[in-house]
Short mmCIF file of C-alpha atoms and ligand atoms in Angstrom, two decimals:
data_model
loop_
_atom_site.label_atom_id
_atom_site.label_comp_id
_atom_site.label_asym_id
_atom_site.label_seq_id
_atom_site.Cartn_x
_atom_site.Cartn_y
_atom_site.Cartn_z
CA MET B 946 -13.39 -1.36 27.17
CA SER B 947 -12.17 -0.71 23.67
CA THR B 948 -8.42 -0.82 23.33
CA THR B 949 -8.51 1.91 20.68
CA SER B 950 -8.84 4.48 23.46
CA ARG B 951 -5.07 4.13 23.83
CA ARG B 952 -4.18 6.07 20.70
CA GLY B 953 -4.76 6.05 16.98
CA LEU B 954 -2.69 3.80 14.78
CA PHE B 955 -1.81 4.00 11.14
CA LEU B 956 -0.98 0.72 9.41
CA THR B 957 -0.16 0.21 5.74
CA PHE B 958 0.10 -2.83 3.50
CA GLU B 959 2.56 -2.86 0.65
CA GLY B 960 3.97 -5.16 -1.98
CA LEU B 961 4.06 -6.11 -5.65
CA ASP B 962 0.85 -6.50 -7.62
CA GLY B 963 -0.72 -9.83 -6.69
CA CYS B 964 1.15 -10.21 -3.39
CA GLY B 965 -2.08 -10.69 -1.42
CA LYS B 966 -1.89 -7.51 0.67
CA THR B 967 -5.53 -6.59 0.02
CA THR B 968 -6.78 -9.91 1.37
CA GLN B 969 -4.40 -9.74 4.30
CA MET B 970 -5.47 -6.24 5.22
CA ARG B 971 -9.11 -7.28 5.23
CA LEU B 972 -8.38 -10.27 7.43
CA LEU B 973 -6.43 -8.22 9.96
CA ALA B 974 -9.19 -5.59 10.01
CA THR B 975 -11.84 -8.26 10.62
CA PHE B 976 -9.76 -9.83 13.33
CA LEU B 977 -9.10 -6.56 15.15
CA ARG B 978 -12.76 -5.56 14.95
CA ALA B 979 -13.63 -8.84 16.60
CA ARG B 980 -11.25 -7.79 19.37
CA GLY B 981 -13.24 -4.58 19.84
CA GLU B 982 -11.06 -2.17 17.89
CA THR B 983 -12.47 0.46 15.57
CA VAL B 984 -10.81 0.01 12.20
CA ILE B 985 -11.08 2.23 9.12
CA GLU B 986 -9.93 0.72 5.82
CA THR B 987 -8.74 2.83 2.94
CA VAL B 988 -6.95 2.32 -0.36
CA GLU B 989 -4.48 4.17 -2.55
CA PRO B 990 -5.02 5.52 -5.06
CA GLY B 991 -8.60 6.19 -3.98
CA GLY B 992 -10.07 6.24 -0.53
CA THR B 993 -12.18 9.38 -1.09
CA GLU B 994 -14.50 10.56 -3.85
CA ILE B 995 -11.83 12.95 -5.13
CA GLY B 996 -9.21 10.19 -4.82
CA ASN B 997 -11.38 7.80 -6.80
CA GLY B 998 -11.62 10.34 -9.59
CA ILE B 999 -7.82 10.57 -9.63
CA ARG B 1000 -7.58 6.77 -9.54
CA ARG B 1001 -9.66 6.52 -12.71
CA ILE B 1002 -7.25 8.86 -14.49
CA LEU B 1003 -4.19 6.99 -13.21
CA LEU B 1004 -5.32 3.51 -14.12
CA ASP B 1005 -7.01 4.34 -17.40
CA PRO B 1006 -5.23 2.35 -20.15
CA ARG B 1007 -5.90 5.26 -22.55
CA ASN B 1008 -3.51 7.44 -20.54
CA GLN B 1009 -0.33 5.74 -21.77
CA ASN B 1010 1.23 9.10 -22.55
CA MET B 1011 1.10 10.34 -18.94
CA GLY B 1012 4.52 11.61 -17.87
CA PRO B 1013 6.14 10.13 -14.77
CA GLU B 1014 6.06 13.42 -12.87
CA ALA B 1015 2.37 13.99 -13.55
CA GLU B 1016 1.71 10.42 -12.45
CA MET B 1017 3.60 10.87 -9.19
CA LEU B 1018 1.87 14.13 -8.39
CA LEU B 1019 -1.53 12.57 -9.02
CA TYR B 1020 -0.76 9.76 -6.57
CA PHE B 1021 0.20 12.37 -4.00
CA ALA B 1022 -2.87 14.48 -4.73
CA ALA B 1023 -5.12 11.50 -4.04
CA ARG B 1024 -3.15 10.77 -0.87
CA ALA B 1025 -3.30 14.35 0.39
CA GLN B 1026 -7.06 14.23 0.17
CA ASN B 1027 -7.10 10.89 1.96
CA VAL B 1028 -5.00 12.39 4.79
CA HIS B 1029 -7.32 15.39 5.02
CA GLU B 1030 -10.59 13.53 4.83
CA VAL B 1031 -9.94 10.09 6.31
CA LEU B 1032 -6.60 9.52 8.00
CA GLU B 1033 -6.17 12.53 10.27
CA PRO B 1034 -9.74 12.62 11.60
CA ALA B 1035 -9.77 8.87 12.31
CA VAL B 1036 -6.38 8.79 14.03
CA ALA B 1037 -7.43 11.82 16.08
CA ARG B 1038 -10.46 9.82 17.23
CA GLY B 1039 -8.07 7.10 18.40
CA GLU B 1040 -9.03 4.64 15.69
CA ILE B 1041 -6.90 2.26 13.65
CA VAL B 1042 -6.52 3.26 10.01
CA MET B 1043 -5.31 0.66 7.52
CA SER B 1044 -4.33 1.58 4.00
CA ASP B 1045 -3.91 -0.74 1.05
CA ARG B 1046 -0.77 1.00 -0.33
CA TRP B 1047 0.61 4.37 0.70
CA THR B 1048 3.74 6.47 0.04
CA ASP B 1049 5.95 3.39 0.03
CA SER B 1050 4.20 2.42 -3.22
CA THR B 1051 5.27 5.74 -4.70
CA TRP B 1052 8.77 5.17 -3.37
CA ALA B 1053 8.93 1.75 -5.01
CA TYR B 1054 6.92 2.30 -8.23
CA GLN B 1055 7.79 5.91 -9.09
CA GLY B 1056 11.02 6.45 -7.12
CA TYR B 1057 12.64 3.16 -8.11
CA GLY B 1058 10.43 1.78 -10.89
CA ARG B 1059 10.24 4.96 -12.94
CA GLY B 1060 13.61 6.20 -11.76
CA LEU B 1061 12.41 9.48 -10.24
CA GLY B 1062 14.51 8.94 -7.15
CA THR B 1063 13.52 8.70 -3.53
CA GLU B 1064 14.33 12.20 -2.33
CA VAL B 1065 11.50 13.79 -4.23
CA VAL B 1066 9.15 11.11 -2.88
CA ARG B 1067 10.17 12.01 0.66
CA SER B 1068 9.72 15.73 0.05
CA LEU B 1069 6.28 15.35 -1.50
CA ASP B 1070 5.26 12.96 1.25
CA ALA B 1071 6.04 15.55 3.90
CA ILE B 1072 3.68 17.98 2.19
CA ALA B 1073 0.88 15.62 1.17
CA CYS B 1074 0.82 13.69 4.45
CA ARG B 1075 1.54 16.64 6.72
CA GLY B 1076 4.45 14.79 8.25
CA ARG B 1077 2.37 11.76 9.23
CA ARG B 1078 3.97 8.45 8.41
CA PRO B 1079 2.69 4.91 9.03
CA ASP B 1080 3.36 3.42 12.47
CA VAL B 1081 3.81 -0.01 10.92
CA THR B 1082 4.04 -1.14 7.31
CA PHE B 1083 3.51 -4.76 6.37
CA TRP B 1084 5.45 -5.49 3.21
CA VAL B 1085 3.92 -8.70 1.88
CA ASP B 1086 6.78 -10.04 -0.13
CA ILE B 1087 6.57 -12.41 -3.06
CA ASP B 1088 9.14 -12.81 -5.78
CA LEU B 1089 8.73 -11.36 -9.23
CA GLU B 1090 7.83 -14.69 -10.92
CA GLU B 1091 5.01 -15.26 -8.46
CA SER B 1092 3.77 -11.68 -8.86
CA LEU B 1093 3.64 -11.95 -12.65
CA ARG B 1094 1.97 -15.35 -12.49
CA ARG B 1095 -0.73 -14.07 -10.13
CA ALA B 1096 -1.23 -10.86 -12.12
CA ARG B 1097 -1.69 -12.84 -15.32
CA SER B 1098 -4.28 -15.16 -13.85
CA ARG B 1099 -6.06 -12.25 -12.21
CA ASN B 1100 -6.25 -10.41 -15.52
CA LYS B 1101 -7.79 -13.43 -17.16
CA GLU B 1102 -10.48 -13.51 -14.49
CA ARG B 1103 -11.17 -9.80 -14.76
CA ALA B 1104 -10.36 -9.00 -18.38
CA GLU B 1105 -12.21 -5.69 -18.18
CA GLN B 1106 -9.80 -4.46 -15.52
CA ASP B 1107 -6.85 -4.52 -17.83
CA THR B 1108 -4.94 -1.69 -16.17
CA ARG B 1109 -2.04 0.31 -17.51
CA MET B 1110 0.08 -0.94 -14.62
CA ASP B 1111 -0.32 -4.60 -15.46
CA ASP B 1112 1.32 -3.94 -18.84
CA GLN B 1113 4.59 -2.78 -17.33
CA SER B 1114 7.76 -4.60 -18.15
CA ARG B 1115 9.57 -7.10 -16.08
CA VAL B 1116 12.52 -4.74 -15.60
CA PHE B 1117 10.16 -2.20 -14.09
CA TYR B 1118 8.87 -4.71 -11.54
CA GLU B 1119 12.40 -5.80 -10.72
CA ARG B 1120 13.17 -2.19 -9.82
CA VAL B 1121 9.95 -1.92 -7.80
CA HIS B 1122 10.91 -5.00 -5.84
CA ALA B 1123 14.40 -3.61 -5.24
CA GLY B 1124 12.75 -0.43 -3.96
CA TYR B 1125 10.76 -2.33 -1.34
CA GLN B 1126 13.87 -4.22 -0.34
CA ALA B 1127 15.86 -1.01 0.11
CA LEU B 1128 13.05 0.49 2.14
CA ALA B 1129 12.85 -2.48 4.51
CA GLN B 1130 16.59 -2.20 5.05
CA ALA B 1131 16.45 1.56 5.59
CA GLU B 1132 13.54 1.48 8.03
CA PRO B 1133 13.57 -1.84 9.85
CA GLY B 1134 11.67 -0.36 12.80
CA ARG B 1135 8.65 0.49 10.65
CA VAL B 1136 8.67 -1.81 7.65
CA VAL B 1137 8.04 -5.45 8.51
CA LYS B 1138 8.71 -7.94 5.76
CA ILE B 1139 6.08 -10.68 5.68
CA ASP B 1140 6.69 -13.80 3.62
CA GLY B 1141 3.77 -13.77 1.16
CA LEU B 1142 4.16 -17.37 0.02
CA GLY B 1143 1.91 -20.03 1.53
CA THR B 1144 -1.79 -20.25 2.21
CA VAL B 1145 -3.88 -17.18 3.00
CA GLU B 1146 -4.16 -18.44 6.60
CA GLU B 1147 -0.42 -18.93 6.96
CA VAL B 1148 0.31 -15.41 5.74
CA ALA B 1149 -2.46 -14.00 7.95
CA ALA B 1150 -0.89 -15.65 11.00
CA ARG B 1151 2.43 -13.97 10.14
CA VAL B 1152 0.75 -10.57 9.82
CA LEU B 1153 -1.07 -10.98 13.12
CA ALA B 1154 2.12 -12.05 14.89
CA ALA B 1155 3.90 -8.98 13.52
CA PHE B 1156 1.04 -6.73 14.61
CA ASP B 1157 0.97 -8.17 18.12
CA ALA B 1158 4.75 -7.85 18.37
CA TYR B 1159 4.43 -4.16 17.49
CA ARG B 1160 1.56 -3.60 19.90
CA SER B 1161 3.27 -5.28 22.81
CA GLY B 1162 6.24 -2.95 22.35
CA HIS B 1163 4.13 0.24 22.00
CA VAL B 1164 1.40 0.21 24.64
P1 TYD A 296 -4.54 -1.67 -8.09
O1 TYD A 296 -5.46 -2.20 -9.15
O2 TYD A 296 -5.13 -1.08 -6.88
O3 TYD A 296 -3.50 -2.82 -7.74
P2 TYD A 296 -3.14 -3.52 -6.38
O4 TYD A 296 -4.33 -4.36 -6.02
O5 TYD A 296 -1.93 -4.34 -6.70
O6 TYD A 296 -2.85 -2.46 -5.35
O7 TYD A 296 -3.60 -0.63 -8.80
C1 TYD A 296 -2.72 0.09 -8.12
C2 TYD A 296 -1.52 0.26 -9.02
O8 TYD A 296 -0.98 1.55 -8.81
C3 TYD A 296 -0.44 -0.75 -8.68
O9 TYD A 296 0.10 -1.29 -9.85
C4 TYD A 296 0.63 0.08 -8.02
C5 TYD A 296 0.40 1.45 -8.57
N1 TYD A 296 0.78 2.55 -7.66
C6 TYD A 296 1.88 3.33 -7.97
O10 TYD A 296 2.54 3.13 -9.00
N2 TYD A 296 2.24 4.34 -7.12
C7 TYD A 296 1.52 4.63 -6.00
O11 TYD A 296 1.86 5.58 -5.27
C8 TYD A 296 0.38 3.81 -5.69
C9 TYD A 296 -0.43 4.08 -4.46
C10 TYD A 296 0.05 2.78 -6.56
#
């Protein structure tokens, strides 16, 4: 019998650009499906047709003059649609939803990185997500040097995907990293820090161990 009949679960993956969270999310999803779970994967910004339209605006390098408040509200608009269309229905069906980034990205990138503060992020989250927060968040942590190194080599491989975000300064990313760190300290029961250095398999084993530890405590 499928174990998803227990209850729906909402898992998110977070971290600096290039931390490997996208690969790790895919691996965990594949692994859990092989165990008989029903897993829905989504991504922020995006995840729905409306969200993908918003994503194009957000990541368009021509939109350099976008103000930080407009940027934050657009991230939340995409997320609200994701909650409405994807997250709530799937969790209600008892499925596992995994998201590549969620409100913690807004906390780290806009709240800390752009200096908008974390209170406003919390308030907007309550509206956009209707009070639903992730059950577990895997913060795949790499240091800033590693993030920049990976982002640079990724940009070389995919020159056409030269996003606005990849142009941000080092100071910005330092603040983003500090934001994730503060979050992990503030919510140790939800945010699990995963060491993102090592091979893909090594990191995947850490993620799976953290997932199983959560599951065994929340049957
Ligand atoms: P993307 O190309 O998806 O990068 P990644 O694979 O690292 O997730 O671009 C997402 C970018 O958007 C990334 O730099 C982080 C940023 N972002 C925010 O600034 N705030 C947010 O709320 C979200 C969801 C993403």
